[in-house]
PDB file of C-alpha atoms in Angstrom:
ATOM      1  CA  ASP A   1       5.279   8.084 -21.802  1.00 51.00           C
ATOM      2  CA  THR A   2       2.062   8.163 -21.665  1.00 64.00           C
ATOM      3  CA  GLY A   3       1.431   6.571 -17.768  1.00 89.00           C
ATOM      4  CA  VAL A   4      -0.261   7.768 -15.089  1.00 93.00           C
ATOM      5  CA  SER A   5       2.128  10.373 -14.192  1.00 94.00           C
ATOM      6  CA  GLN A   6       2.384  10.995  -9.611  1.00 96.00           C
ATOM      7  CA  ASN A   7       4.541  13.715  -7.966  1.00 96.00           C
ATOM      8  CA  PRO A   8       6.723  14.244  -5.999  1.00 96.00           C
ATOM      9  CA  ARG A   9       7.916  11.041  -6.036  1.00 93.00           C
ATOM     10  CA  HIS A  10       9.334  10.818  -2.490  1.00 94.00           C
ATOM     11  CA  LYS A  11       8.094  14.087   0.564  1.00 96.00           C
ATOM     12  CA  ILE A  12       9.693  13.968   3.807  1.00 96.00           C
ATOM     13  CA  THR A  13       7.514  16.490   6.097  1.00 97.00           C
ATOM     14  CA  LYS A  14       7.272  18.024   9.654  1.00 97.00           C
ATOM     15  CA  ARG A  15       4.356  16.365  11.485  1.00 97.00           C
ATOM     16  CA  GLY A  16       1.196  19.503  11.365  1.00 97.00           C
ATOM     17  CA  GLN A  17       2.523  20.256   7.889  1.00 97.00           C
ATOM     18  CA  ASN A  18       0.505  20.147   4.566  1.00 98.00           C
ATOM     19  CA  VAL A  19       1.276  17.991   1.505  1.00 98.00           C
ATOM     20  CA  THR A  20      -0.325  18.241  -1.541  1.00 98.00           C
ATOM     21  CA  PHE A  21       0.276  15.253  -4.172  1.00 98.00           C
ATOM     22  CA  ARG A  22       0.041  15.404  -7.843  1.00 98.00           C
ATOM     23  CA  CYS A  23      -1.898  13.171 -10.512  1.00 97.00           C
ATOM     24  CA  ASP A  24      -1.664  13.236 -13.995  1.00 97.00           C
ATOM     25  CA  PRO A  25      -3.324  10.358 -15.445  1.00 95.00           C
ATOM     26  CA  ILE A  26      -3.416   8.896 -18.317  1.00 93.00           C
ATOM     27  CA  SER A  27      -4.756  11.409 -20.676  1.00 90.00           C
ATOM     28  CA  GLU A  28      -8.319  10.028 -22.039  1.00 87.00           C
ATOM     29  CA  HIS A  29      -9.131   8.819 -19.593  1.00 90.00           C
ATOM     30  CA  ASN A  30     -11.664   9.927 -17.663  1.00 90.00           C
ATOM     31  CA  ARG A  31     -11.961   7.748 -13.900  1.00 91.00           C
ATOM     32  CA  LEU A  32      -9.379   8.750 -11.498  1.00 94.00           C
ATOM     33  CA  TYR A  33      -8.808   7.278  -8.011  1.00 93.00           C
ATOM     34  CA  TRP A  34      -6.301   7.720  -4.826  1.00 95.00           C
ATOM     35  CA  TYR A  35      -5.450   4.794  -2.820  1.00 93.00           C
ATOM     36  CA  ARG A  36      -3.504   4.958   0.520  1.00 94.00           C
ATOM     37  CA  GLN A  37      -0.921   1.887   1.030  1.00 91.00           C
ATOM     38  CA  THR A  38       1.092   1.182   4.558  1.00 89.00           C
ATOM     39  CA  LEU A  39       4.244  -1.476   3.894  1.00 83.00           C
ATOM     40  CA  GLY A  40       2.755  -5.273   4.015  1.00 81.00           C
ATOM     41  CA  GLN A  41      -0.520  -4.483   3.576  1.00 85.00           C
ATOM     42  CA  GLY A  42      -2.665  -4.050   0.163  1.00 86.00           C
ATOM     43  CA  PRO A  43      -3.917  -0.910  -0.927  1.00 89.00           C
ATOM     44  CA  GLU A  44      -6.884   0.500   0.974  1.00 89.00           C
ATOM     45  CA  PHE A  45      -9.739   3.063  -1.598  1.00 89.00           C
ATOM     46  CA  LEU A  46      -9.727   7.013  -1.107  1.00 92.00           C
ATOM     47  CA  THR A  47     -11.487   8.302  -3.617  1.00 93.00           C
ATOM     48  CA  TYR A  48     -12.576   7.503  -7.071  1.00 89.00           C
ATOM     49  CA  PHE A  49     -13.464  10.607  -9.085  1.00 93.00           C
ATOM     50  CA  GLN A  50     -15.933  10.507 -13.396  1.00 91.00           C
ATOM     51  CA  ASN A  51     -15.349  13.541 -15.374  1.00 92.00           C
ATOM     52  CA  GLU A  52     -14.098  16.147 -12.451  1.00 92.00           C
ATOM     53  CA  ALA A  53     -17.321  15.149  -9.937  1.00 92.00           C
ATOM     54  CA  GLN A  54     -15.817  13.164  -7.130  1.00 91.00           C
ATOM     55  CA  LEU A  55     -18.103  10.085  -6.417  1.00 88.00           C
ATOM     56  CA  GLU A  56     -17.484   8.119  -3.574  1.00 85.00           C
ATOM     57  CA  LYS A  57     -14.971   8.670  -0.538  1.00 88.00           C
ATOM     58  CA  SER A  58     -13.869   6.448   1.951  1.00 87.00           C
ATOM     59  CA  ARG A  59     -14.708   6.756   5.761  1.00 85.00           C
ATOM     60  CA  LEU A  60     -10.328   6.509   5.368  1.00 79.00           C
ATOM     61  CA  LEU A  61     -10.562   9.911   3.795  1.00 83.00           C
ATOM     62  CA  SER A  62     -10.994  12.341   7.109  1.00 85.00           C
ATOM     63  CA  ASP A  63     -11.118  16.116   7.105  1.00 90.00           C
ATOM     64  CA  ARG A  64      -8.270  16.420   6.693  1.00 94.00           C
ATOM     65  CA  PHE A  65      -7.737  15.005   3.330  1.00 95.00           C
ATOM     66  CA  SER A  66      -9.059  16.559   0.486  1.00 94.00           C
ATOM     67  CA  ALA A  67      -8.779  15.407  -3.673  1.00 96.00           C
ATOM     68  CA  GLU A  68      -9.742  17.950  -6.675  1.00 95.00           C
ATOM     69  CA  ARG A  69     -10.160  17.455  -9.851  1.00 96.00           C
ATOM     70  CA  PRO A  70     -11.125  20.361 -11.616  1.00 91.00           C
ATOM     71  CA  LYS A  71     -10.918  19.908 -15.424  1.00 88.00           C
ATOM     72  CA  GLY A  72     -10.986  16.220 -15.504  1.00 87.00           C
ATOM     73  CA  SER A  73      -7.559  16.298 -16.317  1.00 92.00           C
ATOM     74  CA  PHE A  74      -5.132  15.622 -13.790  1.00 96.00           C
ATOM     75  CA  SER A  75      -5.386  15.852  -9.935  1.00 97.00           C
ATOM     76  CA  THR A  76      -4.184  16.728  -6.447  1.00 97.00           C
ATOM     77  CA  LEU A  77      -4.774  15.112  -2.948  1.00 97.00           C
ATOM     78  CA  GLU A  78      -3.886  17.561  -0.260  1.00 97.00           C
ATOM     79  CA  ILE A  79      -3.662  16.325   3.718  1.00 96.00           C
ATOM     80  CA  GLN A  80      -3.649  19.362   5.760  1.00 96.00           C
ATOM     81  CA  ARG A  81      -2.398  18.438   9.586  1.00 97.00           C
ATOM     82  CA  THR A  82      -0.033  15.888   8.620  1.00 97.00           C
ATOM     83  CA  GLU A  83       0.254  13.082  11.357  1.00 96.00           C
ATOM     84  CA  GLN A  84       3.080  10.192  11.772  1.00 95.00           C
ATOM     85  CA  GLY A  85       0.281   7.533  10.879  1.00 94.00           C
ATOM     86  CA  ASP A  86      -0.445   9.017   7.428  1.00 96.00           C
ATOM     87  CA  SER A  87       3.465   7.841   6.337  1.00 96.00           C
ATOM     88  CA  ALA A  88       2.203   5.927   3.316  1.00 95.00           C
ATOM     89  CA  MET A  89       2.338   5.384  -0.532  1.00 94.00           C
ATOM     90  CA  TYR A  90      -0.122   7.254  -2.406  1.00 96.00           C
ATOM     91  CA  LEU A  91      -1.656   5.707  -5.094  1.00 95.00           C
ATOM     92  CA  CYS A  92      -3.520   7.307  -8.347  1.00 95.00           C
ATOM     93  CA  ALA A  93      -4.575   5.256 -10.155  1.00 93.00           C
ATOM     94  CA  SER A  94      -6.752   6.241 -13.615  1.00 92.00           C
ATOM     95  CA  SER A  95      -9.289   3.692 -15.976  1.00 88.00           C
ATOM     96  CA  LEU A  96     -11.931   4.073 -19.463  1.00 85.00           C
ATOM     97  CA  ALA A  97     -15.619   3.905 -17.857  1.00 75.00           C
ATOM     98  CA  GLY A  98     -17.169   1.584 -20.499  1.00 66.00           C
ATOM     99  CA  ASP A  99     -12.966  -0.077 -21.215  1.00 55.00           C
ATOM    100  CA  SER A 100     -14.602  -3.872 -22.176  1.00 50.00           C
ATOM    101  CA  GLY A 101     -10.854  -4.645 -20.407  1.00 54.00           C
ATOM    102  CA  ASN A 102     -12.220  -2.597 -17.135  1.00 64.00           C
ATOM    103  CA  THR A 103      -8.486  -2.133 -16.698  1.00 80.00           C
ATOM    104  CA  ILE A 104      -7.346  -0.036 -14.187  1.00 85.00           C
ATOM    105  CA  TYR A 105      -3.432   1.439 -14.851  1.00 89.00           C
ATOM    106  CA  PHE A 106      -1.577   2.506 -11.652  1.00 90.00           C
ATOM    107  CA  GLY A 107       0.837   5.590 -11.143  1.00 92.00           C
ATOM    108  CA  GLU A 108       4.088   4.578  -9.047  1.00 89.00           C
ATOM    109  CA  GLY A 109       2.768   6.265  -5.929  1.00 92.00           C
ATOM    110  CA  SER A 110       4.501   9.130  -4.020  1.00 95.00           C
ATOM    111  CA  TRP A 111       5.412   8.665  -0.619  1.00 94.00           C
ATOM    112  CA  LEU A 112       4.725  10.292   2.427  1.00 96.00           C
ATOM    113  CA  THR A 113       7.468  10.729   5.217  1.00 96.00           C
ATOM    114  CA  VAL A 114       5.769  11.974   8.136  1.00 97.00           C
ATOM    115  CA  VAL A 115       8.599  12.792  11.168  1.00 96.00           C
TER     116      VAL A 115
ATOM    117  CA  GLY B   1      -7.960  -6.801   2.509  1.00 47.00           C
ATOM    118  CA  GLN B   2     -11.210  -6.545   3.842  1.00 59.00           C
ATOM    119  CA  ASN B   3     -13.005 -10.395   2.491  1.00 82.00           C
ATOM    120  CA  ILE B   4     -10.059 -11.431   0.297  1.00 91.00           C
ATOM    121  CA  ASP B   5      -8.241 -14.654   1.685  1.00 94.00           C
ATOM    122  CA  GLN B   6      -5.214 -15.774   0.151  1.00 95.00           C
ATOM    123  CA  PRO B   7      -2.050 -17.232   1.678  1.00 96.00           C
ATOM    124  CA  THR B   8       1.020 -14.521   3.133  1.00 94.00           C
ATOM    125  CA  GLU B   9       3.755 -16.664   1.660  1.00 96.00           C
ATOM    126  CA  MET B  10       4.518 -18.826  -0.918  1.00 97.00           C
ATOM    127  CA  THR B  11       8.039 -20.185  -1.939  1.00 97.00           C
ATOM    128  CA  ALA B  12       9.247 -21.471  -5.283  1.00 97.00           C
ATOM    129  CA  THR B  13      12.262 -22.507  -7.158  1.00 97.00           C
ATOM    130  CA  GLU B  14      13.374 -21.508 -10.856  1.00 97.00           C
ATOM    131  CA  GLY B  15      11.624 -23.226 -13.601  1.00 97.00           C
ATOM    132  CA  ALA B  16       8.877 -24.382 -11.421  1.00 97.00           C
ATOM    133  CA  ILE B  17       4.707 -24.491 -11.706  1.00 97.00           C
ATOM    134  CA  VAL B  18       3.311 -21.794  -8.771  1.00 98.00           C
ATOM    135  CA  GLN B  19      -0.956 -21.177  -8.131  1.00 98.00           C
ATOM    136  CA  ILE B  20      -1.973 -18.830  -5.690  1.00 98.00           C
ATOM    137  CA  ASN B  21      -5.224 -19.155  -4.279  1.00 97.00           C
ATOM    138  CA  CYS B  22      -7.849 -16.459  -3.281  1.00 97.00           C
ATOM    139  CA  THR B  23     -11.021 -16.261  -2.370  1.00 95.00           C
ATOM    140  CA  TYR B  24     -13.381 -13.318  -2.167  1.00 92.00           C
ATOM    141  CA  GLN B  25     -16.994 -12.332  -0.610  1.00 84.00           C
ATOM    142  CA  THR B  26     -19.503 -13.208  -3.639  1.00 77.00           C
ATOM    143  CA  SER B  27     -21.866 -10.452  -2.726  1.00 78.00           C
ATOM    144  CA  GLY B  28     -22.170  -7.420  -5.012  1.00 77.00           C
ATOM    145  CA  PHE B  29     -18.877  -8.626  -7.058  1.00 81.00           C
ATOM    146  CA  ASN B  30     -18.233  -7.045 -10.454  1.00 81.00           C
ATOM    147  CA  GLY B  31     -15.154  -8.700 -11.063  1.00 88.00           C
ATOM    148  CA  LEU B  32     -11.755  -9.869 -10.587  1.00 91.00           C
ATOM    149  CA  PHE B  33      -8.147  -8.407 -11.505  1.00 91.00           C
ATOM    150  CA  TRP B  34      -4.918 -10.155 -10.313  1.00 94.00           C
ATOM    151  CA  TYR B  35      -2.204  -7.262  -9.815  1.00 93.00           C
ATOM    152  CA  GLN B  36       1.709  -7.668  -9.169  1.00 95.00           C
ATOM    153  CA  GLN B  37       3.569  -5.401  -6.929  1.00 93.00           C
ATOM    154  CA  HIS B  38       7.856  -5.234  -6.816  1.00 92.00           C
ATOM    155  CA  ALA B  39       9.043  -4.534  -3.326  1.00 87.00           C
ATOM    156  CA  GLY B  40       8.625  -0.041  -3.328  1.00 81.00           C
ATOM    157  CA  GLU B  41       6.890  -0.338  -6.834  1.00 85.00           C
ATOM    158  CA  ALA B  42       2.982   0.845  -8.088  1.00 84.00           C
ATOM    159  CA  PRO B  43       0.908  -2.559  -9.052  1.00 89.00           C
ATOM    160  CA  THR B  44       0.639  -3.756 -12.198  1.00 90.00           C
ATOM    161  CA  PHE B  45      -2.489  -5.239 -14.018  1.00 88.00           C
ATOM    162  CA  LEU B  46      -1.212  -9.193 -15.262  1.00 93.00           C
ATOM    163  CA  SER B  47      -5.577 -10.214 -15.089  1.00 91.00           C
ATOM    164  CA  TYR B  48      -8.909  -9.499 -15.480  1.00 89.00           C
ATOM    165  CA  ASN B  49     -11.826 -12.696 -14.871  1.00 92.00           C
ATOM    166  CA  VAL B  50     -15.642 -11.633 -15.545  1.00 89.00           C
ATOM    167  CA  LEU B  51     -16.505 -15.161 -16.095  1.00 92.00           C
ATOM    168  CA  ASP B  52     -15.945 -18.332 -15.117  1.00 95.00           C
ATOM    169  CA  GLY B  53     -13.296 -20.165 -16.666  1.00 96.00           C
ATOM    170  CA  LEU B  54      -9.777 -19.884 -17.406  1.00 96.00           C
ATOM    171  CA  GLU B  55      -7.729 -16.741 -19.531  1.00 92.00           C
ATOM    172  CA  GLU B  56      -4.039 -17.973 -20.158  1.00 92.00           C
ATOM    173  CA  LYS B  57      -1.413 -14.896 -21.277  1.00 88.00           C
ATOM    174  CA  GLY B  58       1.826 -16.214 -21.663  1.00 93.00           C
ATOM    175  CA  ARG B  59       3.208 -18.109 -18.774  1.00 96.00           C
ATOM    176  CA  PHE B  60       0.292 -16.329 -16.748  1.00 96.00           C
ATOM    177  CA  SER B  61      -2.992 -17.660 -16.530  1.00 96.00           C
ATOM    178  CA  SER B  62      -5.303 -16.838 -13.923  1.00 97.00           C
ATOM    179  CA  PHE B  63      -8.484 -18.783 -13.114  1.00 97.00           C
ATOM    180  CA  LEU B  64     -12.329 -18.065 -11.677  1.00 96.00           C
ATOM    181  CA  SER B  65     -15.039 -19.777 -10.331  1.00 96.00           C
ATOM    182  CA  ARG B  66     -18.224 -17.090  -9.327  1.00 93.00           C
ATOM    183  CA  SER B  67     -20.468 -19.601  -7.507  1.00 92.00           C
ATOM    184  CA  LYS B  68     -17.772 -20.379  -5.102  1.00 93.00           C
ATOM    185  CA  GLY B  69     -16.103 -17.368  -5.158  1.00 93.00           C
ATOM    186  CA  TYR B  70     -12.489 -18.710  -6.260  1.00 95.00           C
ATOM    187  CA  SER B  71     -10.469 -17.913  -7.693  1.00 97.00           C
ATOM    188  CA  TYR B  72      -5.954 -18.784  -8.664  1.00 98.00           C
ATOM    189  CA  LEU B  73      -3.073 -16.962 -10.497  1.00 98.00           C
ATOM    190  CA  LEU B  74      -0.993 -19.760 -12.318  1.00 98.00           C
ATOM    191  CA  LEU B  75       2.355 -18.943 -12.854  1.00 97.00           C
ATOM    192  CA  LYS B  76       4.884 -21.176 -14.902  1.00 97.00           C
ATOM    193  CA  GLU B  77       8.287 -21.677 -15.503  1.00 97.00           C
ATOM    194  CA  LEU B  78       9.304 -19.285 -13.245  1.00 97.00           C
ATOM    195  CA  GLN B  79      12.051 -16.437 -13.528  1.00 97.00           C
ATOM    196  CA  MET B  80      13.611 -14.576 -10.500  1.00 96.00           C
ATOM    197  CA  LYS B  81      12.123 -11.637 -11.450  1.00 96.00           C
ATOM    198  CA  ASP B  82       8.934 -13.533 -10.544  1.00 97.00           C
ATOM    199  CA  SER B  83       9.743 -12.280  -7.554  1.00 97.00           C
ATOM    200  CA  ALA B  84       6.690  -9.777  -6.225  1.00 97.00           C
ATOM    201  CA  SER B  85       3.830 -10.300  -4.389  1.00 96.00           C
ATOM    202  CA  TYR B  86       0.470 -10.950  -5.526  1.00 97.00           C
ATOM    203  CA  LEU B  87      -2.638  -9.096  -4.985  1.00 94.00           C
ATOM    204  CA  CYS B  88      -6.088 -10.851  -5.800  1.00 94.00           C
ATOM    205  CA  VAL B  89      -8.413  -7.412  -5.823  1.00 91.00           C
ATOM    206  CA  GLU B  90     -11.984  -7.464  -6.102  1.00 89.00           C
ATOM    207  CA  ASN B  91     -13.894  -4.813  -8.497  1.00 84.00           C
ATOM    208  CA  THR B  92     -17.127  -4.226  -6.015  1.00 80.00           C
ATOM    209  CA  GLY B  93     -18.922  -2.127  -8.730  1.00 73.00           C
ATOM    210  CA  PHE B  94     -17.867   1.259 -10.404  1.00 65.00           C
ATOM    211  CA  GLN B  95     -13.848  -0.392  -9.784  1.00 62.00           C
ATOM    212  CA  LYS B  96     -14.222   0.384  -6.868  1.00 73.00           C
ATOM    213  CA  LEU B  97     -11.258  -1.910  -6.213  1.00 82.00           C
ATOM    214  CA  VAL B  98     -10.596  -4.373  -2.957  1.00 85.00           C
ATOM    215  CA  PHE B  99      -7.667  -5.328  -1.986  1.00 87.00           C
ATOM    216  CA  GLY B 100      -6.443  -8.427  -0.261  1.00 86.00           C
ATOM    217  CA  THR B 101      -3.218  -8.129   1.634  1.00 89.00           C
ATOM    218  CA  GLY B 102      -0.535  -9.939  -1.615  1.00 93.00           C
ATOM    219  CA  THR B 103       1.023 -13.160  -1.197  1.00 96.00           C
ATOM    220  CA  ARG B 104       5.038 -12.378  -1.516  1.00 96.00           C
ATOM    221  CA  LEU B 105       6.125 -14.994  -3.801  1.00 97.00           C
ATOM    222  CA  LEU B 106       9.617 -15.864  -3.609  1.00 97.00           C
ATOM    223  CA  VAL B 107      11.503 -17.577  -5.872  1.00 97.00           C
ATOM    224  CA  SER B 108      14.974 -19.376  -5.893  1.00 96.00           C
ATOM    225  CA  PRO B 109      17.530 -20.517  -8.167  1.00 94.00           C
TER     226      PRO B 109
END
């Protein structure tokens, strides 16, 4: 499978615990994005990387959230001290800068439930 | 989604044609996407418009008018599997996407 891969697909955690999600983008894609989606809403932008550099972060991304892309390939999104409001689907997407189609491809998402 | 306006819900019958309209904020505009999203799944790419006019791709077409801040997605020969949410998405630069809340389309027999 050469699409965007995310894991785990589902995570149930107790409030206060830390969770980490991983995203493997399409191999030649240099841009990687994280979005969050709650029920009935469209995805909301969290952050994006070009290669290993984190170029933009949404103000939605509180201090409890951190994202990394250390080698410019896969990325991790960590949420510390989870809260019930963090329950959502976390979507990763990737694209190729300069691609004339500008297509952004999404992974299947990681569902987080905080109980 | 901020500054993206599209109907919340639409219904249509199998075999029919449906048009989903979207208006967006024109400042900082760098292109407009349409994505399809089935419940519990990730959005999948349908179309991308940068220039004015109609882009046709099989049963799906997308139209853009930059001066009016307006786009529509046209679905022809509707099938049951087309029941999904359709997200109007603005590229506001550096491919930072602003999503609408989506239009839930229900196709009935």
